[in-house]
XYZ file of C-alpha atoms in Angstrom:
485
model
C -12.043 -10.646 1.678
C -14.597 -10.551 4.369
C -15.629 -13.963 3.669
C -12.549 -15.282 3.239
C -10.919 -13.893 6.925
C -14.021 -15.066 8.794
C -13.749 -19.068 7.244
C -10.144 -19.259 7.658
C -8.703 -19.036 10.620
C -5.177 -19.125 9.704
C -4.923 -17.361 6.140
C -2.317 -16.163 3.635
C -2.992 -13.457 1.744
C -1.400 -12.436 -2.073
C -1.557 -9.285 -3.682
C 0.047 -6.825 -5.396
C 1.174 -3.764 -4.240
C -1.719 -0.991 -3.775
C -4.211 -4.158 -3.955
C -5.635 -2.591 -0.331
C -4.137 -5.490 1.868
C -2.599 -3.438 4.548
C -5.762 -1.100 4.685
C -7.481 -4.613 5.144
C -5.488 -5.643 8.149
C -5.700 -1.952 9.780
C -9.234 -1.972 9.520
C -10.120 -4.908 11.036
C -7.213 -4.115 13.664
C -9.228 -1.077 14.442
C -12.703 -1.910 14.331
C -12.002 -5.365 16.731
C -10.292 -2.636 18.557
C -13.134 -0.648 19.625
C -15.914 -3.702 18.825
C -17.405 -2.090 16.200
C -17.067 -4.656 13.338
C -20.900 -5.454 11.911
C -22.298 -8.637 9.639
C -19.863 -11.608 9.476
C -16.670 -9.870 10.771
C -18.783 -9.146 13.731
C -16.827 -12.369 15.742
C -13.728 -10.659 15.824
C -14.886 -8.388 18.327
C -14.121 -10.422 20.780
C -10.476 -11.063 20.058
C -7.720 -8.970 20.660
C -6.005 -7.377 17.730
C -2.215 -7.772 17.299
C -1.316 -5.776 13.995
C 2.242 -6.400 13.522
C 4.272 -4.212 10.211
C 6.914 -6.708 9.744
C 9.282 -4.744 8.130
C 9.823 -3.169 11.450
C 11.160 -4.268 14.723
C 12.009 -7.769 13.450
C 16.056 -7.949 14.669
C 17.519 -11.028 15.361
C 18.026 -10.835 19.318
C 13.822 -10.773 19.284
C 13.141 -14.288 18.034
C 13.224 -16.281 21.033
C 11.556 -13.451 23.211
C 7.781 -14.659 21.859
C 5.166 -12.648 23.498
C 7.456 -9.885 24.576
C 8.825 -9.515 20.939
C 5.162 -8.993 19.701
C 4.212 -7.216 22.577
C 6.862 -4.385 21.526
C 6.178 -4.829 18.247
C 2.656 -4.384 17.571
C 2.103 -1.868 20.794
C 5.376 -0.396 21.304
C 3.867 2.629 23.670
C 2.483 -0.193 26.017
C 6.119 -1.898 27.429
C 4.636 -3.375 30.830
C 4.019 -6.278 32.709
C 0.574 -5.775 32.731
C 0.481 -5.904 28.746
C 2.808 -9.110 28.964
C 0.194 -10.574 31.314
C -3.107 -10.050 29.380
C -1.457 -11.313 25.873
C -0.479 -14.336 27.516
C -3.630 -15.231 29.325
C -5.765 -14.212 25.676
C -2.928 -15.912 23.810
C -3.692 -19.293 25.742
C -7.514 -18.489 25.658
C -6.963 -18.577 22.029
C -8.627 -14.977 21.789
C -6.337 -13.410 19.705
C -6.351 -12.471 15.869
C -2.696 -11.776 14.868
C -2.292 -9.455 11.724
C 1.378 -9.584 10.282
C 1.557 -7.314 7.310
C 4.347 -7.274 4.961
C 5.993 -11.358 4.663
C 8.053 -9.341 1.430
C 8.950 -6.370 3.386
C 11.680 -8.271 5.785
C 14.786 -8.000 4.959
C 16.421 -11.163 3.106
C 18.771 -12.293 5.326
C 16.097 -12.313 8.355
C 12.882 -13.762 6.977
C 13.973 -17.409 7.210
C 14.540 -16.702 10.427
C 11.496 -14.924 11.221
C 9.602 -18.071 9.659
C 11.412 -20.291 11.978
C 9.951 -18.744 14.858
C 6.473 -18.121 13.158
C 6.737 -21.864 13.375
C 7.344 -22.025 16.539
C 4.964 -19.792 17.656
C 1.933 -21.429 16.037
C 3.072 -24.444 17.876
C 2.990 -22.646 20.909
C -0.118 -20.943 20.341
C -2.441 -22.684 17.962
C -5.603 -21.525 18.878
C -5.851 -18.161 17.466
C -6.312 -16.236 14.389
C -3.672 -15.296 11.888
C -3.228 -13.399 8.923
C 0.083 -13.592 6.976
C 0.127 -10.659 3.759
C 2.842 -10.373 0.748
C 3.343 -9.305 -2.860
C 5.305 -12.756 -3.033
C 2.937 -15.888 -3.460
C 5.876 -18.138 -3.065
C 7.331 -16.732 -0.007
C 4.008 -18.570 1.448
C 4.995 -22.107 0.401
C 5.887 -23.600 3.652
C 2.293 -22.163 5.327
C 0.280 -24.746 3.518
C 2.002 -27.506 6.334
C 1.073 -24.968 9.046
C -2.760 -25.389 8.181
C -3.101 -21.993 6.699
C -5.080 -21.571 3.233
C -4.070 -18.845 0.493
C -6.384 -16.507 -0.996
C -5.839 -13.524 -3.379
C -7.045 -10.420 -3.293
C -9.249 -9.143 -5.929
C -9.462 -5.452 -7.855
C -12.175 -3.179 -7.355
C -15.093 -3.537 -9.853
C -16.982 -0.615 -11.775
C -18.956 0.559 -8.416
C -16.348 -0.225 -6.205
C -13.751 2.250 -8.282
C -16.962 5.063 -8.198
C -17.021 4.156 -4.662
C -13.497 4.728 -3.479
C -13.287 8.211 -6.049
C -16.067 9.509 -4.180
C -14.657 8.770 -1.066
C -11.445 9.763 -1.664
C -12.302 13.425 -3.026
C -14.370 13.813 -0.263
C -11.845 13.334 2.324
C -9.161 15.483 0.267
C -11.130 18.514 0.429
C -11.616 17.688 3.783
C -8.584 18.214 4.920
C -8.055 21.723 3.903
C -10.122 22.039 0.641
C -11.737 25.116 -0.920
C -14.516 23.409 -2.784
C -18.043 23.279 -1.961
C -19.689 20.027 -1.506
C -20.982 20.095 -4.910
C -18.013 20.776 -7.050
C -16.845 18.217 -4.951
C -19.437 15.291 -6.137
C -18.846 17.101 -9.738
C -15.613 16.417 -9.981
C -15.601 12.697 -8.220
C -18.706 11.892 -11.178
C -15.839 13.271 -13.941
C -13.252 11.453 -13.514
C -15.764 8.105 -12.914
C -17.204 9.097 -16.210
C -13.599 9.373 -17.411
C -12.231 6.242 -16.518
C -15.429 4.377 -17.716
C -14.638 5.332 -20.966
C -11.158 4.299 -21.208
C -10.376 0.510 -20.695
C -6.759 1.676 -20.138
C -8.111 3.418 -16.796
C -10.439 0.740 -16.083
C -8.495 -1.650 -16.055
C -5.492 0.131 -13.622
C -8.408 1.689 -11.628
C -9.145 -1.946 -10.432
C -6.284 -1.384 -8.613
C -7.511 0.751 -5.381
C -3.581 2.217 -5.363
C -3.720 2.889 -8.969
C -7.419 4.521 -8.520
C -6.118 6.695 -5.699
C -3.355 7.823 -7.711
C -5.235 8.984 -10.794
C -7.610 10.927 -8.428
C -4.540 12.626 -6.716
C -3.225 13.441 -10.545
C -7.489 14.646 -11.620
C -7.411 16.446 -8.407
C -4.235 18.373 -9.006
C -3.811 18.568 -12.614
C -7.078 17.826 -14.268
C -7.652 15.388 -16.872
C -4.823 15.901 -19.321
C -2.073 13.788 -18.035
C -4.267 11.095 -17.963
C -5.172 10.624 -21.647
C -1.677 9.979 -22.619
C 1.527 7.944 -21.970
C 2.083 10.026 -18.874
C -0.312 8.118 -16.527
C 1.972 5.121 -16.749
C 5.210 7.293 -16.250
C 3.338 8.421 -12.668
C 2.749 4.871 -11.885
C 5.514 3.120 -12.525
C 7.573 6.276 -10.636
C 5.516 5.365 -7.616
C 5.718 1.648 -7.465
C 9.259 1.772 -8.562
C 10.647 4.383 -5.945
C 8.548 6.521 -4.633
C 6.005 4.198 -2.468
C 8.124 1.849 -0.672
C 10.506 5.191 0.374
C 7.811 7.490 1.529
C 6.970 4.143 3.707
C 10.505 4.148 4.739
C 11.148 -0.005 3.272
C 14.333 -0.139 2.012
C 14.797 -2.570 -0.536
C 15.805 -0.867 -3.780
C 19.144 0.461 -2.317
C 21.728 -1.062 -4.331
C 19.382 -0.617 -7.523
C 19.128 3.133 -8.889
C 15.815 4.162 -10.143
C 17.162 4.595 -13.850
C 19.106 0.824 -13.648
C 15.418 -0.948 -11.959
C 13.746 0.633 -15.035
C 16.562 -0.689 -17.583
C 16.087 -4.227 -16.299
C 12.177 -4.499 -15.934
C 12.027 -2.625 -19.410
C 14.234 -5.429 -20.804
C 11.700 -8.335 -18.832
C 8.714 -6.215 -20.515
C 10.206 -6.239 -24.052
C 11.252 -9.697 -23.867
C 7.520 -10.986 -23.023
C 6.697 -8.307 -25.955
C 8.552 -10.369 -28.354
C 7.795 -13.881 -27.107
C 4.182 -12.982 -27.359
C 3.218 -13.223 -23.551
C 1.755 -11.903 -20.697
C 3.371 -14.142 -18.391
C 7.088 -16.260 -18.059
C 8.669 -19.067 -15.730
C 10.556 -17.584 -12.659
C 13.483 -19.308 -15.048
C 13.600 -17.394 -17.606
C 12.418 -13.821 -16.111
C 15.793 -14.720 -13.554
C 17.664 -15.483 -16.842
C 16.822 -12.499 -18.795
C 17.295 -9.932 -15.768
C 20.615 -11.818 -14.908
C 21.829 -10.934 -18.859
C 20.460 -7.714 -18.635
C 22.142 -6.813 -15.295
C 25.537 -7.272 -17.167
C 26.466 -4.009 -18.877
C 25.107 -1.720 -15.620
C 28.218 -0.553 -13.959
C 26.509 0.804 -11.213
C 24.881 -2.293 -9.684
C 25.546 -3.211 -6.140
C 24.250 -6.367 -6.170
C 25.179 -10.177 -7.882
C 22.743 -10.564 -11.182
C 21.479 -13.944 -9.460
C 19.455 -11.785 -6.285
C 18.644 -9.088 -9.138
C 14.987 -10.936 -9.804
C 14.278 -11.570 -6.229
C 15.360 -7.862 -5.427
C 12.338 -6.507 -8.375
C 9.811 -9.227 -7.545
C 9.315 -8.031 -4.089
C 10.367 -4.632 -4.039
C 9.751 -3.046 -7.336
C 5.771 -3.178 -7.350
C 5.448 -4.199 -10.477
C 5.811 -7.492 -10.722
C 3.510 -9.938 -9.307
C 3.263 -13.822 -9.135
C -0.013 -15.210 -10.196
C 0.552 -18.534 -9.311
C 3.632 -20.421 -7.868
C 6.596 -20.139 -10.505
C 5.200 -18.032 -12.883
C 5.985 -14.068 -13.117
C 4.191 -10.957 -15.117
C 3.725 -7.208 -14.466
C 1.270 -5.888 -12.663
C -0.692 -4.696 -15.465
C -0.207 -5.713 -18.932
C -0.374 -1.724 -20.404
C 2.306 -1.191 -17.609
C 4.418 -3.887 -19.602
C 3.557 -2.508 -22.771
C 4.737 1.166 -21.201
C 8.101 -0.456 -20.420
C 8.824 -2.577 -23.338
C 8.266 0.609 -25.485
C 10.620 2.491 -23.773
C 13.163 -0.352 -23.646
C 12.794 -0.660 -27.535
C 13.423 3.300 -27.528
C 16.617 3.044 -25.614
C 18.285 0.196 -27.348
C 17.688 2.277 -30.766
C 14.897 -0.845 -31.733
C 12.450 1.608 -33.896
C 12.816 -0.663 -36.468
C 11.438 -3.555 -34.807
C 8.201 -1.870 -33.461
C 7.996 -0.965 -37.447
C 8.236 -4.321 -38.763
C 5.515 -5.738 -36.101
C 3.276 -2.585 -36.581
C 0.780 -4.688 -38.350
C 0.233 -6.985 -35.099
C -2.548 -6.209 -33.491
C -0.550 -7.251 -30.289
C 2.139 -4.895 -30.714
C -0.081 -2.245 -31.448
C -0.225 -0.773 -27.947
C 3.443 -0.913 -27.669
C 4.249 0.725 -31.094
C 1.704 3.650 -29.752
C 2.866 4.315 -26.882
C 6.546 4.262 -27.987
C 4.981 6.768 -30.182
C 4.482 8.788 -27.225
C 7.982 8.770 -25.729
C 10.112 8.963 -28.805
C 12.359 11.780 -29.251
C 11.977 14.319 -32.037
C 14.359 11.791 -34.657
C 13.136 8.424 -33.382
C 9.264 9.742 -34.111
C 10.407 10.418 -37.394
C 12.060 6.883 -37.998
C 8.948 5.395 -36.781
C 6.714 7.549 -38.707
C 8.696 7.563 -41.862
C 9.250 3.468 -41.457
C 5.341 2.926 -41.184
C 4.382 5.480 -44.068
C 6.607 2.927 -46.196
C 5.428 -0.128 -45.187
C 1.936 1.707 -45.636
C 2.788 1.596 -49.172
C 5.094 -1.022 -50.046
C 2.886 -3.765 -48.130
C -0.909 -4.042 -49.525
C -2.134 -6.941 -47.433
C -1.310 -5.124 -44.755
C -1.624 -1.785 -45.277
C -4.828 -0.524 -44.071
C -3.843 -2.217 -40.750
C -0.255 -0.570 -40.628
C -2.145 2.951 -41.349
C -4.401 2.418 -38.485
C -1.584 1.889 -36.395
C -0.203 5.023 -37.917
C -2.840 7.275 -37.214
C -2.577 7.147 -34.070
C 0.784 6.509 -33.704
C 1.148 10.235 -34.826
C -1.612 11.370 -32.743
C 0.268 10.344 -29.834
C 3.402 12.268 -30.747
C 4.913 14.886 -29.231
C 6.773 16.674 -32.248
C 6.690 15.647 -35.804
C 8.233 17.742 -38.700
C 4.333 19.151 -40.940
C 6.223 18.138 -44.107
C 5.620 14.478 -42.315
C 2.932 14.863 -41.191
C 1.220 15.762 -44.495
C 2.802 12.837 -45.802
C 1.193 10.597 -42.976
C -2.485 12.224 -44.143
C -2.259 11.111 -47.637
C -2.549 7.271 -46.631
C -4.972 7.868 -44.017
C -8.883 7.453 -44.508
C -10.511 11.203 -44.809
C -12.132 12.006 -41.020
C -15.521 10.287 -40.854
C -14.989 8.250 -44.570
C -15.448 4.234 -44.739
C -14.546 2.968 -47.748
C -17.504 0.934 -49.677
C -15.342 -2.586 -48.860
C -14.758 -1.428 -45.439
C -16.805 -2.637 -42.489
C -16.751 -1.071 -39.200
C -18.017 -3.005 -35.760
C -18.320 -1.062 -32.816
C -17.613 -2.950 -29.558
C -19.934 -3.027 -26.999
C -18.477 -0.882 -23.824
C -18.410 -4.160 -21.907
C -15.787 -5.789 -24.372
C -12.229 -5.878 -22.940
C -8.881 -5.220 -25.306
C -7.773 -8.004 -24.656
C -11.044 -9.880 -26.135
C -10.633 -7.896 -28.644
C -7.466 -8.701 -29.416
C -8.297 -12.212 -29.765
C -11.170 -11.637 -31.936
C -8.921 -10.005 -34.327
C -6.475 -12.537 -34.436
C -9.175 -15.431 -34.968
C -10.701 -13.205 -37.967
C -7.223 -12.702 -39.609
C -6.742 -16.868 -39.328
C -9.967 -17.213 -40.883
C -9.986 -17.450 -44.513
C -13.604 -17.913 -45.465
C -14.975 -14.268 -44.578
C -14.818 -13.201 -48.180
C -14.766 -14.028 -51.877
C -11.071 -12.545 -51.931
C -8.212 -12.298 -48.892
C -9.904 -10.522 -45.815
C -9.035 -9.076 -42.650
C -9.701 -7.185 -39.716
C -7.895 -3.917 -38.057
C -8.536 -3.049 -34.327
C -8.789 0.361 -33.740
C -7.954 0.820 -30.199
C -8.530 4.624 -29.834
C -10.463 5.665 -27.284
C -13.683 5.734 -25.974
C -15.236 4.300 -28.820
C -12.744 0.794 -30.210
C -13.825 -0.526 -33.299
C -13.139 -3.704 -35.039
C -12.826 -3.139 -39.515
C -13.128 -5.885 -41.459
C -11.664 -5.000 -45.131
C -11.420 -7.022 -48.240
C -12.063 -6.803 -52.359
C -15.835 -6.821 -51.923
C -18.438 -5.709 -49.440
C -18.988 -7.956 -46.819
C -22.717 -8.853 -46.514
């Protein structure tokens, strides 16, 4: 982002929420503060910082005040002349980097009006720096005339995630800890070690609010609650409530908790079933419209119902302009398999249990079924197990850990389940196991699978593949009459 702040001098910046934008702004508010930026931020030292939360102080009777709006919102224990004086002459100077955080965090029915005097202000003042933030890419649209350029932000990599979990135990136990410096660095290197062997964790630990969160969950509860389903039940509980009121945004008011979950559970589930990771603005409106229908406690029309979850939720982002998916795809696959759950679908996630794309979602549906929905799902895959011999070895993968993942599950089942699963450490003579290297994603994975089902010529009979997503160690099996060579 460095790079990106110092080329642009008017810039709109995307991300998702947790993606580190405001602690972006803050710092470079702070360190042009007290001149202490270094390397190519270094300039901004000489400009003075205006960090402005836009979700605050932005009322209707401010718009046509200008400088003394700003001046009370971004230093509201400074209300002087003498303040009022030195903006203006810096202002006209053109020494001034303006940081508004938050474009999604103003209330509906006062942003256009905020952006009409944004306008206005640039006009005014056009020879200073300014930095526009939102979850909403689109709510950006009308910048692009203004001269500003748009630029996302990106997740942390493998050394950035170590980097921010050593950083951020060392500052818990710094604030009131009991553990030495050592068990400190211990327990930073465990859950690194941890996440690197999970690509679930990896790849929500790229998220710097998602990383924090699993270190406050290590820190307080160890590692247990994040091998399972209950990770994403923490993280979506945060996005979805929890965050934006501890912040004190309003936003999800006339949307209850358990109602937001109904409707993004349907938008997960529906991109489940068409096969996607990502729909038009269209249909996601469409499908959260229809959803909104049967909720009796909704305080708001179904037509502001998308808008309402796009910018408030957390959860959904906008990759590029008109086109909507979740934040994380095994966040969508979390929701989608409890939205099958609650509209009584176990039959469904059976009869797509040999997909390798559905696989995550029958799993961790798995994981949240009650005690007679487990038992559907198991008895429903045991039979398809053995009714369905192209397929069966890749259904009984599915199974396995399907009822590894299960809370409760009758023994007399469970037995059952064992007799069409592959003895612990056995590979069948026709059965080929490829280990994927720890750089391979699931997702790459996925689509090697499905290429190596298409493909016809891998054997002298009818071959295919099962992914075995288990982790730390996925494997690809390739299976058919004879022994592949």
């Amino acid at each position: 982002m460095d790079w990106a702040v110092a080329d642009h001098p008017r810039l709109f910046i995307v991300g998702p929420a947790g993606s580190g934008k405001t602690s972006a702004l803050r710092s470079i508010a702070v360190g042009a503060a007290r001149m202490s930026l270094d390397g190519i931020s270094s300039k901004f030292n000489e400009y003075l910082p205006m960090y402005v939360q836009l979700r605050r102080g932005v009322h209707l009777e401010a718009y046509g005040a200008g400088l003394e709006y700003l001046a009370k919102a971004a230093f509201p224990a400074l209300d002087s002349e003498e303040m009022l004086v030195l903006l203006r002459e810096r202002c006209e100077a053109g020494k001034v980097i303006f940081l508004f955080d938050g474009l999604d965090e103003i209330e509906p029915h006062l942003r256009s009006r905020w952006l009409e005097w944004f306008a206005g202000f640039l006009n005014t003042y056009p020879n200073n720096r300014f930095l526009v933030t939102s979850r909403v890419r689109s709510f950006g649209e009308g910048f692009v005339d203004h001269g500003f350029s748009a630029a996302s932000v990106d997740g942390l990599n493998v050394d950035g995630t170590a980097k921010l979990i050593r950083q951020w135990f060392a500052a818990a136990d710094g604030l009131g800890g009991h553990r030495s410096v050592t068990e400190t660095a211990e327990q930073a290197a465990s859950l690194t070690r941890l996440i690197a062997v999970s690509y679930r964790l990896r790849h929500l630990a790229a998220s710097p609010l998602m990383c924090a969160l699993m270190c406050s969950i290590y820190h307080e509860r160890g590692a247990l609650p994040l091998r399972g389903a209950d990770i994403y039940s923490h993280i979506v509980d945060l996005l979805v409530e929890r965050r934006d009121a501890e912040r004190g945004i309003r936003g999800l008011d006339s949307i209850p908790k358990p109602e937001a979950l109904i409707l993004l559970g349907e938008l997960a589930k529906n991109m489940v079933i068409l096969g996607v990771q990502d729909v038009t603005v269209e249909r996601a409106r469409a499908v959260l419209q229809e959803a909104s229908t049967p909720l009796v406690r909704l305080q708001i029309d179904g037509s502001e119902i998308f808008d309402h979850l796009r910018a408030r939720s957390g959860l959904l982002i906008e990759p590029s302009y008109g086109r909507i998916q979740f934040i994380n795809v095994a966040l969508m696959e979390y929701l989608a398999a409890q939205s099958f759950l609650e509209s009584d679908q176990v039959g469904t996630l059976v009869e797509h249990a040999h997909d390798a794309t559905w696989r995550s979602v029958v799993v961790l549906a798995a994981a949240q079924a009650r005690p007679w929905q487990a038992e559907q799902l198991a008895r429903g895959l045991l039979s398809r197990c053995q009714m369905d011999s192209d397929r069966g070895v890749a259904i009984a993968s599915t199974l396995q850990e399907s009822v590894a993942s299960m809370v409760r599950l009758s023994p007399a089942l469970r037995e059952d389940c064992r007799t069409v699963l592959p003895e612990e450490g056995h590979v069948p003579s026709h059965v080929l196991r490829v280990r994927m290297a720890g750089t391979l994603g699931q997702a790459h994975a996925h689509s090697l699978y499905d290429w190596l089902v298409r493909e016809r010529g891998l054997g002298d009979s009818e071959s295919f593949v099962v992914l075995n997503a288990v982790e730390p160690n996925p494997t690809l099996t390739l299976i058919g009459d004879d022994r592949p060579d």
